mmCIF file of C-alpha atoms in Angstrom:
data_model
loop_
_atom_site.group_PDB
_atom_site.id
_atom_site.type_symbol
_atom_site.label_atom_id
_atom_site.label_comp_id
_atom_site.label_asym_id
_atom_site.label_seq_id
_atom_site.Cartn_x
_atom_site.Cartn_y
_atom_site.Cartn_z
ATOM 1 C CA UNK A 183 -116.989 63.927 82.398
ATOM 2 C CA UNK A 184 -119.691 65.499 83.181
ATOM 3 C CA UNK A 185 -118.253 68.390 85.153
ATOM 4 C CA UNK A 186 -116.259 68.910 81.704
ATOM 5 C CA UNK A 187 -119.383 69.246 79.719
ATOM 6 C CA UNK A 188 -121.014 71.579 82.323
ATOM 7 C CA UNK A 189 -117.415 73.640 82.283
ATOM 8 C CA UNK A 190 -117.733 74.011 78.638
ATOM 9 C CA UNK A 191 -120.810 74.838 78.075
ATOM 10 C CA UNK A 192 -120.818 77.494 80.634
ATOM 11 C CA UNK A 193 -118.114 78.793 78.685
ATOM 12 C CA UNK A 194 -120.004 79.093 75.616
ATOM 13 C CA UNK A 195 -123.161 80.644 77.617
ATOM 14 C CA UNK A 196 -120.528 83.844 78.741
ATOM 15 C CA UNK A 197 -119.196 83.531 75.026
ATOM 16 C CA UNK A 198 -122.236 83.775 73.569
ATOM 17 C CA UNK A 199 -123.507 86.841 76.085
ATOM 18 C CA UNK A 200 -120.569 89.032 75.707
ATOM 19 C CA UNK A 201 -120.291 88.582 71.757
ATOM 20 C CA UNK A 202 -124.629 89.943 71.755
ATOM 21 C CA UNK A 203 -123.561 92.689 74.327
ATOM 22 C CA UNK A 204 -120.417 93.636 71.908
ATOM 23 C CA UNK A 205 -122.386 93.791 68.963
ATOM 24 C CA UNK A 206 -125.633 96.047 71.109
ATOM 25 C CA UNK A 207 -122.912 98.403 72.043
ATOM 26 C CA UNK A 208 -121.639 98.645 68.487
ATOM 27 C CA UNK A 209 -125.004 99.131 66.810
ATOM 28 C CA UNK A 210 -125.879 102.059 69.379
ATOM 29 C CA UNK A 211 -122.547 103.585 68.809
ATOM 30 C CA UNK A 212 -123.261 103.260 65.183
ATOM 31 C CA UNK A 213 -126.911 105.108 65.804
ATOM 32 C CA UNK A 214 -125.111 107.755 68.333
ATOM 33 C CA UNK A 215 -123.123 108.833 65.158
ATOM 34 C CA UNK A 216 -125.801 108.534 62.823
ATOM 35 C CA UNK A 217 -128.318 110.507 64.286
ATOM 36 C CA UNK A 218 -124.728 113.329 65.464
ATOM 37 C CA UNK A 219 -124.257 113.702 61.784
ATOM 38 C CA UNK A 220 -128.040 113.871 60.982
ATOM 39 C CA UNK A 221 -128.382 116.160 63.364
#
């Protein structure tokens, strides 16, 4: 049971990190073309 809950939660933790590095990688890409058609 416990190895379960440990399993999962890890899970979520790598979830969780890759979903805020998705969206950090969209928002500069969003700047990068910003600031190119400023610019």
């Amino acid at each position: 049971k416990i190895t379960k809950i440990t399993k999962i939660t890890k899970i979520t933790k790598i979830t969780k990190i890759t979903k805020i590095t998705k969206m950090k990688n969209k928002m500069r890409s969003c700047s990068q073309i910003i600031k190119n058609n400023l610019f």
